[in-house]
Amino acid sequence: MHTYMTWNLDTILARTGTEPDPETGALAPPIHTATTYVRNSDGQPGEFVYSRLGNPTRQRLEHALSESEAGTGAVAFSSGMTAAMTLCQSLRPGDHVLLPHDIYFGVRTLLMEHFTRWGLQVSDVDQRDLDAVARAMTPKTRLVWAETPSNPQLNVTDIRAIADLAHEAGAALVVDNTWATPLITRPIELGADIVLHSVTKYLGGHSDVLGGALIFARDDAWYQGAVRLASEGGAVLDPFGSWLVLRGMRSLAPRLRQQSATASELAHWLESHPGVESVNYPGLTSHSGHPIACKQMSMFGGMLSFCVRGGADQALRVVHRSQLFANATSLGGTESLMEHRVSIEGPNTPTPPNLLRVSVGLEHGNDLKSDLDQALGS
Ligand SMILES: Cc1ncc(COP(=O)(O)O)c(C=O)c1O
């Protein structure tokens, strides 16, 4: 495989997985569907044996993911949640995991409801308060989990500071980089040990593939453990899914630059809209995490959330009145989505009841503003 590490990330991404196929010279990656591979005449296996253990299309994706995040190795999973689950399975009963207070609710549920039954200790803390994070560490803390900007309140965590705190306590830091992507934030370069992705979102980019990834800073026990758990437990991404993510990654840079520019325009506009109580977007100077975002984000991303004046009922009305923002979950596709998060997170969530989460697509910013304006009822 060629390495493009000295080139700009835009260049690396534009050429994701396009090393010519050695057999045919094809520039688009082949999709290898074979589940099994023949041994040589001495009965010795070649590089590939069985697709769960290793697959050429998935391997291309894993190289691309590792390269884009400046890691030393990656594992591609069947979803973001199987990536999270595998990380939890690599811990031992009694180990403590420290979550952020605001985090994708699926990850919170997985850890707090399922893995506590398997003996993990799980607690959460507002990671914007570094003293509180230091106090929340225990002698058993093995993993600190960060998600920045967080889902759905867009809290910003200082990755470098939290990595130092984790390491001082003898723990590893995993950063869920799904929302920022490697184009915007570089967790491994800031001290993270592991990066997690739901590649379902921006890396896939077209709302048509479910997948996840773990990328590792070092070829260490965490990495080797994840490779074994994923391949022996079968949590791996299929060849077509791998191919779709490779395809999506090639256009990540222009998509996300456009989405980021439009999200920024919308956030500033919403901030002065009479129907809006507050806007969560790290690019706003009013956002508490703005100074840290300026340090660790090259743009402010395509996600935002806002609280509507008039409570949950009015928030739901806005969602139903909108014509351009699809009322659907997920994020990172070419189409804009808007969702009332409490409706799907349930009553025990820290999310405010009047909060709407927006994934900004590739539509024209003026059209999105007009639609939001009419939906807000002005
Ligand atoms: C930040 C974040 N992490 C992880 C996930 C889970 O990923 P998946 O839906 O691919 O399992 C999501 C899904 O929305 C997410 O937003």
mmCIF file of C-alpha atoms and ligand atoms in Angstrom:
data_model
loop_
_atom_site.group_PDB
_atom_site.id
_atom_site.type_symbol
_atom_site.label_atom_id
_atom_site.label_comp_id
_atom_site.label_asym_id
_atom_site.label_seq_id
_atom_site.Cartn_x
_atom_site.Cartn_y
_atom_site.Cartn_z
ATOM 1 C CA MET A 1 0.000 0.000 0.000
ATOM 2 C CA HIS A 2 1.222 3.534 -0.724
ATOM 3 C CA THR A 3 1.262 5.933 2.170
ATOM 4 C CA TYR A 4 0.192 9.538 1.684
ATOM 5 C CA MET A 5 0.944 10.671 5.234
ATOM 6 C CA THR A 6 2.946 13.712 4.186
ATOM 7 C CA TRP A 7 0.071 15.066 2.084
ATOM 8 C CA ASN A 8 -2.845 17.231 3.129
ATOM 9 C CA LEU A 9 -5.779 15.338 4.568
ATOM 10 C CA ASP A 10 -7.993 16.521 1.678
ATOM 11 C CA THR A 11 -5.620 14.716 -0.687
ATOM 12 C CA ILE A 12 -5.497 11.588 1.449
ATOM 13 C CA LEU A 13 -9.300 11.527 1.652
ATOM 14 C CA ALA A 14 -9.842 12.174 -2.076
ATOM 15 C CA ARG A 15 -7.738 9.072 -2.811
ATOM 16 C CA THR A 16 -9.198 6.852 -0.085
ATOM 17 C CA GLY A 17 -8.886 3.201 -1.048
ATOM 18 C CA THR A 18 -7.911 3.969 -4.649
ATOM 19 C CA GLU A 19 -4.607 2.097 -4.728
ATOM 20 C CA PRO A 20 -4.881 0.256 -8.079
ATOM 21 C CA ASP A 21 -6.101 -3.312 -7.807
ATOM 22 C CA PRO A 22 -2.915 -5.367 -8.415
ATOM 23 C CA GLU A 23 -4.736 -7.842 -10.683
ATOM 24 C CA THR A 24 -6.676 -5.486 -12.952
ATOM 25 C CA GLY A 25 -5.387 -1.956 -12.349
ATOM 26 C CA ALA A 26 -8.910 -0.881 -11.334
ATOM 27 C CA LEU A 27 -8.829 2.483 -9.547
ATOM 28 C CA ALA A 28 -12.114 1.967 -7.743
ATOM 29 C CA PRO A 29 -11.726 -0.646 -5.003
ATOM 30 C CA PRO A 30 -13.056 -4.117 -5.842
ATOM 31 C CA ILE A 31 -15.732 -5.598 -3.564
ATOM 32 C CA HIS A 32 -14.444 -8.979 -2.438
ATOM 33 C CA THR A 33 -17.456 -11.064 -1.501
ATOM 34 C CA ALA A 34 -15.646 -14.420 -1.064
ATOM 35 C CA THR A 35 -16.074 -15.816 2.414
ATOM 36 C CA THR A 36 -13.215 -18.312 2.093
ATOM 37 C CA TYR A 37 -9.773 -18.432 0.459
ATOM 38 C CA VAL A 38 -7.936 -21.424 -0.935
ATOM 39 C CA ARG A 39 -4.710 -22.621 0.729
ATOM 40 C CA ASN A 40 -1.605 -23.340 -1.343
ATOM 41 C CA SER A 41 -0.491 -26.834 -2.369
ATOM 42 C CA ASP A 42 1.308 -27.280 0.961
ATOM 43 C CA GLY A 43 -1.899 -26.467 2.798
ATOM 44 C CA GLN A 44 -0.527 -23.121 3.969
ATOM 45 C CA PRO A 45 -2.988 -20.201 4.156
ATOM 46 C CA GLY A 46 -2.306 -16.992 2.210
ATOM 47 C CA GLU A 47 -2.932 -13.503 3.589
ATOM 48 C CA PHE A 48 -6.680 -14.175 3.787
ATOM 49 C CA VAL A 49 -8.328 -17.295 5.221
ATOM 50 C CA TYR A 50 -11.963 -16.563 6.034
ATOM 51 C CA SER A 51 -13.871 -13.289 5.615
ATOM 52 C CA ARG A 52 -14.772 -12.815 9.280
ATOM 53 C CA LEU A 53 -11.060 -12.912 10.138
ATOM 54 C CA GLY A 54 -9.936 -10.674 7.297
ATOM 55 C CA ASN A 55 -11.343 -9.361 4.026
ATOM 56 C CA PRO A 56 -9.482 -7.329 1.356
ATOM 57 C CA THR A 57 -12.203 -4.655 0.977
ATOM 58 C CA ARG A 58 -12.545 -4.250 4.740
ATOM 59 C CA GLN A 59 -8.779 -4.165 5.049
ATOM 60 C CA ARG A 60 -8.629 -1.267 2.559
ATOM 61 C CA LEU A 61 -11.143 0.607 4.679
ATOM 62 C CA GLU A 62 -9.231 -0.141 7.883
ATOM 63 C CA HIS A 63 -6.020 1.221 6.344
ATOM 64 C CA ALA A 64 -7.873 4.326 5.169
ATOM 65 C CA LEU A 65 -9.469 4.917 8.581
ATOM 66 C CA SER A 66 -6.164 4.496 10.361
ATOM 67 C CA GLU A 67 -4.396 6.821 7.927
ATOM 68 C CA SER A 68 -7.073 9.521 8.158
ATOM 69 C CA GLU A 69 -6.925 9.566 11.979
ATOM 70 C CA ALA A 70 -3.112 9.275 12.187
ATOM 71 C CA GLY A 71 -3.487 5.927 13.973
ATOM 72 C CA THR A 72 -1.430 2.775 13.727
ATOM 73 C CA GLY A 73 -4.336 0.402 13.157
ATOM 74 C CA ALA A 74 -8.111 0.291 12.823
ATOM 75 C CA VAL A 75 -10.953 -2.192 13.020
ATOM 76 C CA ALA A 76 -14.148 -1.685 10.973
ATOM 77 C CA PHE A 77 -17.377 -2.805 12.656
ATOM 78 C CA SER A 78 -20.948 -3.529 11.585
ATOM 79 C CA SER A 79 -22.116 -0.353 13.417
ATOM 80 C CA GLY A 80 -20.894 2.404 15.698
ATOM 81 C CA MET A 81 -22.544 0.513 18.547
ATOM 82 C CA THR A 82 -20.668 -2.748 17.868
ATOM 83 C CA ALA A 83 -17.476 -0.679 17.968
ATOM 84 C CA ALA A 84 -18.557 0.683 21.371
ATOM 85 C CA MET A 85 -19.646 -2.781 22.531
ATOM 86 C CA THR A 86 -16.323 -4.356 21.559
ATOM 87 C CA LEU A 87 -14.463 -1.704 23.512
ATOM 88 C CA CYS A 88 -16.590 -2.510 26.574
ATOM 89 C CA GLN A 89 -16.039 -6.250 26.080
ATOM 90 C CA SER A 90 -12.297 -5.670 26.169
ATOM 91 C CA LEU A 91 -12.627 -4.447 29.785
ATOM 92 C CA ARG A 92 -12.740 -6.641 32.869
ATOM 93 C CA PRO A 93 -15.524 -6.896 35.473
ATOM 94 C CA GLY A 94 -14.875 -4.249 38.126
ATOM 95 C CA ASP A 95 -13.238 -1.791 35.710
ATOM 96 C CA HIS A 96 -14.634 1.740 35.866
ATOM 97 C CA VAL A 97 -15.627 3.750 32.765
ATOM 98 C CA LEU A 98 -16.107 7.498 33.065
ATOM 99 C CA LEU A 99 -18.629 8.919 30.585
ATOM 100 C CA PRO A 100 -19.445 12.538 29.786
ATOM 101 C CA HIS A 101 -22.768 13.805 31.081
ATOM 102 C CA ASP A 102 -23.998 14.645 27.578
ATOM 103 C CA ILE A 103 -23.342 11.719 25.233
ATOM 104 C CA TYR A 104 -25.134 9.838 22.451
ATOM 105 C CA PHE A 105 -27.904 8.148 24.425
ATOM 106 C CA GLY A 106 -27.303 4.761 22.762
ATOM 107 C CA VAL A 107 -23.781 4.630 24.205
ATOM 108 C CA ARG A 108 -25.054 5.778 27.616
ATOM 109 C CA THR A 109 -27.720 3.035 27.588
ATOM 110 C CA LEU A 110 -25.261 0.373 26.423
ATOM 111 C CA LEU A 111 -22.875 1.105 29.265
ATOM 112 C CA MET A 112 -25.239 2.033 32.058
ATOM 113 C CA GLU A 113 -27.931 -0.592 31.449
ATOM 114 C CA HIS A 114 -26.195 -3.512 29.750
ATOM 115 C CA PHE A 115 -22.547 -3.464 30.806
ATOM 116 C CA THR A 116 -23.214 -2.697 34.471
ATOM 117 C CA ARG A 117 -24.968 -6.099 34.507
ATOM 118 C CA TRP A 118 -21.647 -7.573 33.353
ATOM 119 C CA GLY A 119 -19.769 -5.969 36.195
ATOM 120 C CA LEU A 120 -18.480 -2.730 34.702
ATOM 121 C CA GLN A 121 -18.683 0.319 36.939
ATOM 122 C CA VAL A 122 -19.994 3.303 34.984
ATOM 123 C CA SER A 123 -20.444 6.912 36.045
ATOM 124 C CA ASP A 124 -20.742 10.239 34.284
ATOM 125 C CA VAL A 125 -19.432 13.733 34.834
ATOM 126 C CA ASP A 126 -19.652 17.104 33.103
ATOM 127 C CA GLN A 127 -16.342 16.959 31.242
ATOM 128 C CA ARG A 128 -16.342 20.736 30.751
ATOM 129 C CA ASP A 129 -15.362 20.896 34.440
ATOM 130 C CA LEU A 130 -11.838 19.435 34.573
ATOM 131 C CA ASP A 131 -11.670 19.495 38.392
ATOM 132 C CA ALA A 132 -14.856 17.438 38.481
ATOM 133 C CA VAL A 133 -13.299 14.988 36.008
ATOM 134 C CA ALA A 134 -10.207 14.609 38.216
ATOM 135 C CA ARG A 135 -12.454 13.983 41.240
ATOM 136 C CA ALA A 136 -14.544 11.421 39.334
ATOM 137 C CA MET A 137 -11.543 9.156 38.608
ATOM 138 C CA THR A 138 -11.257 6.093 40.821
ATOM 139 C CA PRO A 139 -8.385 3.615 41.249
ATOM 140 C CA LYS A 140 -10.457 1.327 38.994
ATOM 141 C CA THR A 141 -10.899 3.843 36.158
ATOM 142 C CA ARG A 142 -9.628 2.122 33.047
ATOM 143 C CA LEU A 143 -11.340 4.122 30.323
ATOM 144 C CA VAL A 144 -12.395 7.752 29.997
ATOM 145 C CA TRP A 145 -14.943 8.254 27.243
ATOM 146 C CA ALA A 146 -15.210 11.623 25.503
ATOM 147 C CA GLU A 147 -17.547 12.760 22.756
ATOM 148 C CA THR A 148 -16.867 16.195 21.340
ATOM 149 C CA PRO A 149 -18.933 18.057 20.257
ATOM 150 C CA SER A 150 -21.408 15.992 22.257
ATOM 151 C CA ASN A 151 -24.730 14.606 21.084
ATOM 152 C CA PRO A 152 -27.104 16.472 21.287
ATOM 153 C CA GLN A 153 -25.997 19.507 23.338
ATOM 154 C CA LEU A 154 -22.699 20.126 21.505
ATOM 155 C CA ASN A 155 -20.611 20.428 24.660
ATOM 156 C CA VAL A 156 -16.928 20.719 23.832
ATOM 157 C CA THR A 157 -14.372 18.651 25.741
ATOM 158 C CA ASP A 158 -10.729 19.723 25.919
ATOM 159 C CA ILE A 159 -9.189 16.544 24.512
ATOM 160 C CA ARG A 160 -5.588 17.366 25.453
ATOM 161 C CA ALA A 161 -6.512 18.191 29.060
ATOM 162 C CA ILE A 162 -8.734 15.155 29.489
ATOM 163 C CA ALA A 163 -6.083 12.874 27.938
ATOM 164 C CA ASP A 164 -3.580 14.119 30.536
ATOM 165 C CA LEU A 165 -6.054 13.503 33.368
ATOM 166 C CA ALA A 166 -6.855 10.009 32.086
ATOM 167 C CA HIS A 167 -3.193 9.082 31.712
ATOM 168 C CA GLU A 168 -2.276 10.432 35.161
ATOM 169 C CA ALA A 169 -4.952 8.098 36.571
ATOM 170 C CA GLY A 170 -3.595 5.149 34.565
ATOM 171 C CA ALA A 171 -6.640 5.094 32.248
ATOM 172 C CA ALA A 172 -6.970 5.264 28.467
ATOM 173 C CA LEU A 173 -8.940 7.928 26.607
ATOM 174 C CA VAL A 174 -11.382 7.049 23.832
ATOM 175 C CA VAL A 175 -12.815 9.937 21.811
ATOM 176 C CA ASP A 176 -15.986 9.485 19.781
ATOM 177 C CA ASN A 177 -15.039 11.605 16.742
ATOM 178 C CA THR A 178 -18.215 10.874 14.781
ATOM 179 C CA TRP A 179 -19.463 14.473 14.737
ATOM 180 C CA ALA A 180 -16.169 16.227 14.116
ATOM 181 C CA THR A 181 -14.522 13.624 11.845
ATOM 182 C CA PRO A 182 -10.739 13.574 11.293
ATOM 183 C CA LEU A 183 -11.124 16.549 8.966
ATOM 184 C CA ILE A 184 -12.054 18.802 11.902
ATOM 185 C CA THR A 185 -10.523 17.256 15.036
ATOM 186 C CA ARG A 186 -7.448 15.051 15.421
ATOM 187 C CA PRO A 187 -7.928 13.211 18.766
ATOM 188 C CA ILE A 188 -4.846 10.972 18.489
ATOM 189 C CA GLU A 189 -2.600 13.978 17.832
ATOM 190 C CA LEU A 190 -4.159 15.579 20.938
ATOM 191 C CA GLY A 191 -3.328 12.583 23.147
ATOM 192 C CA ALA A 192 -6.278 10.176 22.742
ATOM 193 C CA ASP A 193 -5.490 6.465 22.766
ATOM 194 C CA ILE A 194 -8.501 5.293 20.766
ATOM 195 C CA VAL A 195 -10.894 7.004 18.341
ATOM 196 C CA LEU A 196 -14.421 5.709 17.824
ATOM 197 C CA HIS A 197 -16.628 6.397 14.814
ATOM 198 C CA SER A 198 -20.097 5.691 13.708
ATOM 199 C CA VAL A 199 -19.115 5.645 10.013
ATOM 200 C CA THR A 200 -22.865 5.564 9.381
ATOM 201 C CA LYS A 201 -22.680 9.365 9.654
ATOM 202 C CA TYR A 202 -20.221 11.718 7.909
ATOM 203 C CA LEU A 203 -17.698 9.146 6.681
ATOM 204 C CA GLY A 204 -20.370 7.114 4.863
ATOM 205 C CA GLY A 205 -22.081 10.422 4.205
ATOM 206 C CA HIS A 206 -25.171 9.336 2.263
ATOM 207 C CA SER A 207 -27.468 7.708 4.853
ATOM 208 C CA ASP A 208 -27.121 4.338 3.156
ATOM 209 C CA VAL A 209 -24.600 2.325 5.174
ATOM 210 C CA LEU A 210 -24.385 1.276 8.823
ATOM 211 C CA GLY A 211 -20.879 0.858 10.200
ATOM 212 C CA GLY A 212 -18.433 1.739 12.936
ATOM 213 C CA ALA A 213 -14.739 1.897 13.623
ATOM 214 C CA LEU A 214 -12.109 1.908 16.325
ATOM 215 C CA ILE A 215 -8.772 3.480 15.458
ATOM 216 C CA PHE A 216 -5.792 2.982 17.751
ATOM 217 C CA ALA A 217 -2.875 5.269 18.514
ATOM 218 C CA ARG A 218 -0.569 2.308 19.096
ATOM 219 C CA ASP A 219 -0.284 -1.361 18.195
ATOM 220 C CA ASP A 220 -0.933 -2.302 21.826
ATOM 221 C CA ALA A 221 -3.056 -4.700 23.875
ATOM 222 C CA TRP A 222 -6.192 -2.578 23.257
ATOM 223 C CA TYR A 223 -5.698 -2.878 19.498
ATOM 224 C CA GLN A 224 -4.814 -6.568 19.489
ATOM 225 C CA GLY A 225 -7.739 -7.282 21.822
ATOM 226 C CA ALA A 226 -10.174 -5.423 19.553
ATOM 227 C CA VAL A 227 -8.914 -7.224 16.444
ATOM 228 C CA ARG A 228 -9.464 -10.585 18.132
ATOM 229 C CA LEU A 229 -12.838 -9.704 19.657
ATOM 230 C CA ALA A 230 -14.145 -8.282 16.377
ATOM 231 C CA SER A 231 -12.982 -11.151 14.184
ATOM 232 C CA GLU A 232 -13.571 -14.021 16.620
ATOM 233 C CA GLY A 233 -16.878 -12.553 17.807
ATOM 234 C CA GLY A 234 -17.924 -11.563 14.271
ATOM 235 C CA ALA A 235 -18.717 -7.874 14.828
ATOM 236 C CA VAL A 236 -17.023 -6.897 11.561
ATOM 237 C CA LEU A 237 -18.290 -4.747 8.673
ATOM 238 C CA ASP A 238 -19.361 -6.552 5.483
ATOM 239 C CA PRO A 239 -17.569 -6.019 2.126
ATOM 240 C CA PHE A 240 -20.283 -3.903 0.490
ATOM 241 C CA GLY A 241 -20.601 -1.736 3.592
ATOM 242 C CA SER A 242 -16.818 -1.319 3.608
ATOM 243 C CA TRP A 243 -16.905 -0.289 -0.052
ATOM 244 C CA LEU A 244 -19.676 2.262 0.568
ATOM 245 C CA VAL A 245 -17.697 3.855 3.396
ATOM 246 C CA LEU A 246 -14.559 3.998 1.223
ATOM 247 C CA ARG A 247 -16.653 5.706 -1.445
ATOM 248 C CA GLY A 248 -18.132 8.166 1.065
ATOM 249 C CA MET A 249 -14.744 9.084 2.547
ATOM 250 C CA ARG A 250 -13.475 10.236 -0.851
ATOM 251 C CA SER A 251 -15.906 13.191 -0.820
ATOM 252 C CA LEU A 252 -15.839 13.879 2.941
ATOM 253 C CA ALA A 253 -13.778 17.077 2.715
ATOM 254 C CA PRO A 254 -15.951 19.091 0.270
ATOM 255 C CA ARG A 255 -19.180 17.796 1.836
ATOM 256 C CA LEU A 256 -18.213 18.694 5.357
ATOM 257 C CA ARG A 257 -16.747 22.075 4.419
ATOM 258 C CA GLN A 258 -20.058 22.982 2.781
ATOM 259 C CA GLN A 259 -22.125 21.577 5.665
ATOM 260 C CA SER A 260 -19.972 23.392 8.189
ATOM 261 C CA ALA A 261 -20.305 26.721 6.358
ATOM 262 C CA THR A 262 -24.097 26.367 6.128
ATOM 263 C CA ALA A 263 -24.428 25.221 9.764
ATOM 264 C CA SER A 264 -22.437 28.261 10.872
ATOM 265 C CA GLU A 265 -24.693 30.562 8.832
ATOM 266 C CA LEU A 266 -27.820 28.942 10.304
ATOM 267 C CA ALA A 267 -26.488 29.046 13.880
ATOM 268 C CA HIS A 268 -25.749 32.778 13.698
ATOM 269 C CA TRP A 269 -29.132 33.459 12.113
ATOM 270 C CA LEU A 270 -31.040 31.322 14.643
ATOM 271 C CA GLU A 271 -29.311 33.069 17.541
ATOM 272 C CA SER A 272 -31.170 36.292 16.776
ATOM 273 C CA HIS A 273 -34.474 34.638 15.825
ATOM 274 C CA PRO A 274 -37.326 35.650 18.174
ATOM 275 C CA GLY A 275 -38.690 32.082 18.232
ATOM 276 C CA VAL A 276 -35.419 30.657 19.551
ATOM 277 C CA GLU A 277 -34.317 30.590 23.185
ATOM 278 C CA SER A 278 -30.706 29.419 22.717
ATOM 279 C CA VAL A 279 -28.438 27.862 20.108
ATOM 280 C CA ASN A 280 -25.748 25.223 20.691
ATOM 281 C CA TYR A 281 -22.999 25.523 18.093
ATOM 282 C CA PRO A 282 -19.273 25.615 18.948
ATOM 283 C CA GLY A 283 -18.657 28.276 16.293
ATOM 284 C CA LEU A 284 -20.713 30.858 18.211
ATOM 285 C CA THR A 285 -18.752 33.145 20.526
ATOM 286 C CA SER A 286 -21.640 32.737 22.993
ATOM 287 C CA HIS A 287 -20.909 28.984 23.235
ATOM 288 C CA SER A 288 -19.064 28.050 26.443
ATOM 289 C CA GLY A 289 -16.746 25.728 24.514
ATOM 290 C CA HIS A 290 -15.877 28.224 21.774
ATOM 291 C CA PRO A 291 -12.285 28.954 22.963
ATOM 292 C CA ILE A 292 -11.465 25.222 23.163
ATOM 293 C CA ALA A 293 -13.226 24.589 19.848
ATOM 294 C CA CYS A 294 -10.993 27.241 18.251
ATOM 295 C CA LYS A 295 -7.961 25.304 19.514
ATOM 296 C CA GLN A 296 -8.975 21.787 18.521
ATOM 297 C CA MET A 297 -11.445 22.142 15.636
ATOM 298 C CA SER A 298 -10.473 23.360 12.162
ATOM 299 C CA MET A 299 -14.154 24.132 11.418
ATOM 300 C CA PHE A 300 -17.204 23.920 13.663
ATOM 301 C CA GLY A 301 -19.069 21.096 11.923
ATOM 302 C CA GLY A 302 -22.432 20.426 10.349
ATOM 303 C CA MET A 303 -24.377 19.693 13.552
ATOM 304 C CA LEU A 304 -26.222 22.151 15.780
ATOM 305 C CA SER A 305 -29.065 22.105 18.236
ATOM 306 C CA PHE A 306 -31.380 24.816 19.478
ATOM 307 C CA CYS A 307 -34.021 25.308 22.141
ATOM 308 C CA VAL A 308 -37.327 26.660 20.910
ATOM 309 C CA ARG A 309 -39.318 29.302 22.809
ATOM 310 C CA GLY A 310 -42.689 27.870 23.835
ATOM 311 C CA GLY A 311 -41.538 24.492 25.195
ATOM 312 C CA ALA A 312 -41.731 20.961 23.876
ATOM 313 C CA ASP A 313 -45.108 21.424 22.120
ATOM 314 C CA GLN A 314 -43.809 24.314 20.056
ATOM 315 C CA ALA A 315 -40.591 22.364 19.297
ATOM 316 C CA LEU A 316 -42.690 19.489 17.955
ATOM 317 C CA ARG A 317 -44.759 21.943 15.875
ATOM 318 C CA VAL A 318 -41.561 23.297 14.293
ATOM 319 C CA VAL A 319 -40.480 19.785 13.313
ATOM 320 C CA HIS A 320 -43.865 19.000 11.786
ATOM 321 C CA ARG A 321 -44.135 22.302 9.907
ATOM 322 C CA SER A 322 -40.710 22.031 8.294
ATOM 323 C CA GLN A 323 -40.680 21.042 4.642
ATOM 324 C CA LEU A 324 -36.942 20.726 4.020
ATOM 325 C CA PHE A 325 -35.661 19.186 7.254
ATOM 326 C CA ALA A 326 -36.726 15.534 7.353
ATOM 327 C CA ASN A 327 -38.050 14.452 10.746
ATOM 328 C CA ALA A 328 -35.659 11.539 11.060
ATOM 329 C CA THR A 329 -32.901 10.327 13.314
ATOM 330 C CA SER A 330 -29.200 10.002 12.361
ATOM 331 C CA LEU A 331 -26.957 12.653 10.833
ATOM 332 C CA GLY A 332 -24.149 13.376 8.411
ATOM 333 C CA GLY A 333 -26.003 12.704 5.124
ATOM 334 C CA THR A 334 -26.542 15.049 2.195
ATOM 335 C CA GLU A 335 -30.123 15.793 3.312
ATOM 336 C CA SER A 336 -30.916 18.001 6.310
ATOM 337 C CA LEU A 337 -32.589 16.337 9.286
ATOM 338 C CA MET A 338 -34.261 17.763 12.366
ATOM 339 C CA GLU A 339 -35.262 15.774 15.408
ATOM 340 C CA HIS A 340 -36.941 16.345 18.766
ATOM 341 C CA ARG A 341 -34.465 14.352 20.814
ATOM 342 C CA VAL A 342 -36.491 13.889 24.003
ATOM 343 C CA SER A 343 -39.153 12.069 21.960
ATOM 344 C CA ILE A 344 -36.649 9.313 21.262
ATOM 345 C CA GLU A 345 -34.357 9.521 24.301
ATOM 346 C CA GLY A 346 -37.238 9.152 26.772
ATOM 347 C CA PRO A 347 -37.936 10.811 30.120
ATOM 348 C CA ASN A 348 -34.623 10.049 31.880
ATOM 349 C CA THR A 349 -32.480 12.085 29.536
ATOM 350 C CA PRO A 350 -30.573 15.248 30.476
ATOM 351 C CA THR A 351 -31.639 16.735 27.082
ATOM 352 C CA PRO A 352 -33.941 19.795 27.432
ATOM 353 C CA PRO A 353 -37.537 19.071 26.299
ATOM 354 C CA ASN A 354 -37.595 22.010 23.849
ATOM 355 C CA LEU A 355 -34.331 21.011 22.119
ATOM 356 C CA LEU A 356 -34.233 20.258 18.394
ATOM 357 C CA ARG A 357 -31.146 18.639 16.882
ATOM 358 C CA VAL A 358 -30.237 19.540 13.331
ATOM 359 C CA SER A 359 -27.963 17.780 10.872
ATOM 360 C CA VAL A 360 -27.263 20.263 8.091
ATOM 361 C CA GLY A 361 -27.182 18.742 4.616
ATOM 362 C CA LEU A 362 -26.040 20.114 1.286
ATOM 363 C CA GLU A 363 -29.112 22.205 0.457
ATOM 364 C CA HIS A 364 -28.701 25.942 -0.119
ATOM 365 C CA GLY A 365 -28.435 27.880 3.159
ATOM 366 C CA ASN A 366 -31.080 30.419 2.098
ATOM 367 C CA ASP A 367 -33.621 27.661 1.468
ATOM 368 C CA LEU A 368 -32.907 26.107 4.859
ATOM 369 C CA LYS A 369 -33.299 29.500 6.569
ATOM 370 C CA SER A 370 -36.612 30.253 4.796
ATOM 371 C CA ASP A 371 -37.933 26.854 5.770
ATOM 372 C CA LEU A 372 -36.873 27.201 9.406
ATOM 373 C CA ASP A 373 -38.331 30.701 9.515
ATOM 374 C CA GLN A 374 -41.765 29.523 8.383
ATOM 375 C CA ALA A 375 -41.554 26.469 10.665
ATOM 376 C CA LEU A 376 -40.783 28.686 13.662
ATOM 377 C CA GLY A 377 -43.978 30.533 12.812
ATOM 378 C CA SER A 378 -42.733 34.054 12.131
HETATM 379 C C1 LIG B 1 -21.860 10.214 18.380
HETATM 380 C C2 LIG B 1 -22.396 8.859 18.020
HETATM 381 N N1 LIG B 1 -21.688 7.763 18.362
HETATM 382 C C3 LIG B 1 -22.136 6.522 18.083
HETATM 383 C C4 LIG B 1 -23.347 6.333 17.429
HETATM 384 C C5 LIG B 1 -23.832 4.923 17.161
HETATM 385 O O1 LIG B 1 -23.575 4.569 15.827
HETATM 386 P P1 LIG B 1 -24.446 3.535 14.959
HETATM 387 O O2 LIG B 1 -25.824 4.089 14.845
HETATM 388 O O3 LIG B 1 -23.685 3.475 13.662
HETATM 389 O O4 LIG B 1 -24.441 2.234 15.670
HETATM 390 C C6 LIG B 1 -24.103 7.438 17.058
HETATM 391 C C7 LIG B 1 -25.412 7.256 16.384
HETATM 392 O O5 LIG B 1 -26.168 8.190 16.222
HETATM 393 C C8 LIG B 1 -23.613 8.739 17.354
HETATM 394 O O6 LIG B 1 -24.296 9.850 17.013
#
